[in-house]
Short mmCIF file of C-alpha atoms in Angstrom, two decimals:
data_model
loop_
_atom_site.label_atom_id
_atom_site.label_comp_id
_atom_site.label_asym_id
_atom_site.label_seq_id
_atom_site.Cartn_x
_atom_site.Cartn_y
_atom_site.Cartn_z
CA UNK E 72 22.66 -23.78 -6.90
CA UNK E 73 20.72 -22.20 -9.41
CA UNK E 74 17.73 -19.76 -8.86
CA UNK E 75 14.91 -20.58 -11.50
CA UNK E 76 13.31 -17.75 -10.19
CA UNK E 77 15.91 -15.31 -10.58
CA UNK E 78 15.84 -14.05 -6.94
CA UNK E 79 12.14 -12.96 -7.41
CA UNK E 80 9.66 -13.85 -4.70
CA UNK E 81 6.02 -13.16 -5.11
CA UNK E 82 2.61 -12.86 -2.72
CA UNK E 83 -0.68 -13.35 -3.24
CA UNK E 84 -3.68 -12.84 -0.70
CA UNK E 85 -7.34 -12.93 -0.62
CA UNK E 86 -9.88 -12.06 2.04
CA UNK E 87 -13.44 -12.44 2.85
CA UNK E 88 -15.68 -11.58 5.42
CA UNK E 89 -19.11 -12.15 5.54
CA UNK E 90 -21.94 -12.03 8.82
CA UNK E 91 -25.31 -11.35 9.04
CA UNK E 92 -27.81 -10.95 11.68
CA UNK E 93 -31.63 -9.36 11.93
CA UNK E 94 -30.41 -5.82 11.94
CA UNK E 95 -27.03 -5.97 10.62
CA UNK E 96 -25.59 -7.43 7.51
CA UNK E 97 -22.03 -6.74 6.22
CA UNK E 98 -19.25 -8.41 4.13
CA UNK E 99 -15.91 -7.39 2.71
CA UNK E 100 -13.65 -9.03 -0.13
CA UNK E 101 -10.17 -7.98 -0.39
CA UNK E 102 -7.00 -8.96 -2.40
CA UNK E 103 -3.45 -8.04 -3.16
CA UNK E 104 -0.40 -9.49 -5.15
CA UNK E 105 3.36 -8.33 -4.86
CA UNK E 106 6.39 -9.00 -6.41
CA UNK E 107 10.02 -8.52 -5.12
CA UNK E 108 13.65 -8.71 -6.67
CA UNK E 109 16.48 -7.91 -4.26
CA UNK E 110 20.23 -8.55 -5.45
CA UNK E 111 22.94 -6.66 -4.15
CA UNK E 112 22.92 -4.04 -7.01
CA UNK E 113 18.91 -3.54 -6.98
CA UNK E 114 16.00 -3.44 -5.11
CA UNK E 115 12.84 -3.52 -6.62
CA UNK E 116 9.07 -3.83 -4.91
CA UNK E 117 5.60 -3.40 -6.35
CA UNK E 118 2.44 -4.38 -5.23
CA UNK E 119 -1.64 -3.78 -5.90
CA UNK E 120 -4.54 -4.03 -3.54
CA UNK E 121 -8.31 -3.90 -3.77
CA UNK E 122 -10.86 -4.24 -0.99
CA UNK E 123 -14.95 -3.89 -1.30
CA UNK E 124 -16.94 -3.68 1.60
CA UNK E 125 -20.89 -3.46 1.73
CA UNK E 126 -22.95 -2.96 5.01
CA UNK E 127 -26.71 -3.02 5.91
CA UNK E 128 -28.25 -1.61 9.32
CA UNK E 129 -31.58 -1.65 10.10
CA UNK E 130 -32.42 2.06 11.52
CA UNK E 131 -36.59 1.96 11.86
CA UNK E 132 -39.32 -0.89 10.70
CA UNK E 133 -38.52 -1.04 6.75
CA UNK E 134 -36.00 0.85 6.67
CA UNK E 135 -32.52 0.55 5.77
CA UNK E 136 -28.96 2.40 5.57
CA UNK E 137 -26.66 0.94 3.10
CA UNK E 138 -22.91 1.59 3.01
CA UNK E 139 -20.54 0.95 0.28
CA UNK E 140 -16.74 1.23 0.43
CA UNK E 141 -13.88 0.34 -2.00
CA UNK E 142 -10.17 1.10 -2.23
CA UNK E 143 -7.73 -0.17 -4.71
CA UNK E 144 -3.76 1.02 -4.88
CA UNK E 145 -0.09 0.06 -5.59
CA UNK E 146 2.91 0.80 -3.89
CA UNK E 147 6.45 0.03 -5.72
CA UNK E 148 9.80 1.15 -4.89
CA UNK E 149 13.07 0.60 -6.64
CA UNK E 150 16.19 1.45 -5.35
CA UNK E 151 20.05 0.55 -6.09
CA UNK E 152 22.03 -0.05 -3.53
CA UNK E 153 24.61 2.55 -2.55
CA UNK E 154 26.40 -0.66 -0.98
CA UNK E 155 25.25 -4.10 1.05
CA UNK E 156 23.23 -2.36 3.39
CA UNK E 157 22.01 0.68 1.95
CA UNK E 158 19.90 1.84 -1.29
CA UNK E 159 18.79 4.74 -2.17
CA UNK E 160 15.79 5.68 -4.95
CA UNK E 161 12.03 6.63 -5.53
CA UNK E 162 8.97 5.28 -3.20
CA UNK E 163 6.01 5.66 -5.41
CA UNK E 164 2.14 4.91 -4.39
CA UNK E 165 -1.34 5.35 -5.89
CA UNK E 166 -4.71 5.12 -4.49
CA UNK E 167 -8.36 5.67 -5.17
CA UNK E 168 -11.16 5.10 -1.66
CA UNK E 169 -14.50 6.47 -1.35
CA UNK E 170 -13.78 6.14 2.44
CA UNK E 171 -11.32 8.41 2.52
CA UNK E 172 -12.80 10.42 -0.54
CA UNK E 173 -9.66 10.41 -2.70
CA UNK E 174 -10.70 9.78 -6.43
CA UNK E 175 -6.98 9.42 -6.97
CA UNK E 176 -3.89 10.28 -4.68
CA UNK E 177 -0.70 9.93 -6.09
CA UNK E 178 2.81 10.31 -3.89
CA UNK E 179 6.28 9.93 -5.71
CA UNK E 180 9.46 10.52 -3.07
CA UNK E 181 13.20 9.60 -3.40
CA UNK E 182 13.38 7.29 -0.56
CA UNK E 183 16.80 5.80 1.60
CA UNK E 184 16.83 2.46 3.04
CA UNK E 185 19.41 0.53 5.40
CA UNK E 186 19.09 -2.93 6.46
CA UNK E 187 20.35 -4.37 9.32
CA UNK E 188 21.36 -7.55 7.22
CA UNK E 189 22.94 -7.50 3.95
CA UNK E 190 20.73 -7.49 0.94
CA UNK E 191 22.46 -11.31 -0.34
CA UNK E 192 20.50 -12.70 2.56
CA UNK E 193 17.24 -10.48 2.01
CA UNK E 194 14.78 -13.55 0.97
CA UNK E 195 15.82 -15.09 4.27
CA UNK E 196 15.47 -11.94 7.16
CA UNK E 197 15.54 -8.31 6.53
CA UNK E 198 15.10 -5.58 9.21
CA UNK E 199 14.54 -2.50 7.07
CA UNK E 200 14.27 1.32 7.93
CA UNK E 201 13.15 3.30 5.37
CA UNK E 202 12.82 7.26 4.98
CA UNK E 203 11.38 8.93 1.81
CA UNK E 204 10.09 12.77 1.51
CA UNK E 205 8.48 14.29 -1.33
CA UNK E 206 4.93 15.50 -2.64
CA UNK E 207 1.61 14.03 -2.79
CA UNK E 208 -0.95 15.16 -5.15
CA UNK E 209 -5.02 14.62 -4.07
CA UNK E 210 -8.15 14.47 -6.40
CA UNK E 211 -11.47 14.53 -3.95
CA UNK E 212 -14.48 13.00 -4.91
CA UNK E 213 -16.10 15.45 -3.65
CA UNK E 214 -15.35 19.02 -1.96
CA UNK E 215 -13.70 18.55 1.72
CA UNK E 216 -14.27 20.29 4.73
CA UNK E 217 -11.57 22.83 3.94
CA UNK E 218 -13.45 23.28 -0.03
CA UNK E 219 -10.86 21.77 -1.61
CA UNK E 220 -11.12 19.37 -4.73
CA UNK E 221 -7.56 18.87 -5.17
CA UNK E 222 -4.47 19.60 -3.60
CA UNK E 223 -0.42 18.94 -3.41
CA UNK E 224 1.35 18.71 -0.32
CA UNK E 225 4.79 17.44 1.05
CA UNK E 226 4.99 14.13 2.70
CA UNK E 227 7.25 12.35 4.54
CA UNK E 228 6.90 8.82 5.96
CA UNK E 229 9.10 6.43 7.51
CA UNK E 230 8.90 2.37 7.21
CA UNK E 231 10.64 -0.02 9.41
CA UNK E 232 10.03 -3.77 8.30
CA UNK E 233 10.73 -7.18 9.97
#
């Protein structure tokens, strides 16, 4: 049978939120489109996200507090596999939030990952468990409670997937 696609499979989502009331008003938009190639000599996943949200409360007669939060990323790893149930090769990730006051954070890692199933059958069940350590580099927007504006620091997170 032949694969038009060339084993790639690809998501796209998009979210909205919206409510309102006398004292209250909020609403949120958010998106986020990945693309994935798994064959038994390479695994490759990236993906981007962006979410906006914007919220009103009434605090006194007149008066208003307004709240605005955005975020926007990627995530991507690619990895060759060391055989049909095991790859090893670099997690990397990216993200910007004025909720969590990171102008930028980057994170790059050399990752391992073993799957329960072999990767020929990945576009049809996968469990996944997935280890990566390595250094993440953060940009504040502005000064944190420890006065710092930037800073590196080792990481380590691990991923299972279903």
């Amino acid at each position: 049978m032949r694969d038009a696609w060339k084993r790639w499979t690809f998501a796209l989502t998009a979210n909205t939120y919206i409510n309102g009331e006398q004292s209250l008003k909020s609403s949120s938009v958010s998106g986020s489109i990945s693309a994935t190639r798994v064959t038994d000599a390479l695994k490759v996943n990236a993906s981007v996200h962006g979410d906006y949200s914007s919220n009103s409360f009434a605090v006194q007669q007149g008066r208003n507090v307004v709240s605005h939060q955005r975020s926007f990323g990627f995530t991507a790893i690619v990895a060759p596999s060391v055989n049909q149930h095991m790859s090893i090769g670099v997690r990397m990730s990216g993200v910007s939030s004025t909720f969590l006051n990171q102008t930028l954070t980057l994170r790059v890692a050399p990752a391992i990952e073993l799957n329960a199933f072999r990767y020929s059958e990945a576009n049809r069940r996968m469990l996944i468990v997935e280890y990566s350590a390595g250094v993440t580099a953060f940009d504040y927007e502005e000064r944190t409670l420890f006065g710092k504006l930037s800073e590196r620091l080792p990481s380590h997170h691990l991923l299972v997937s279903l």
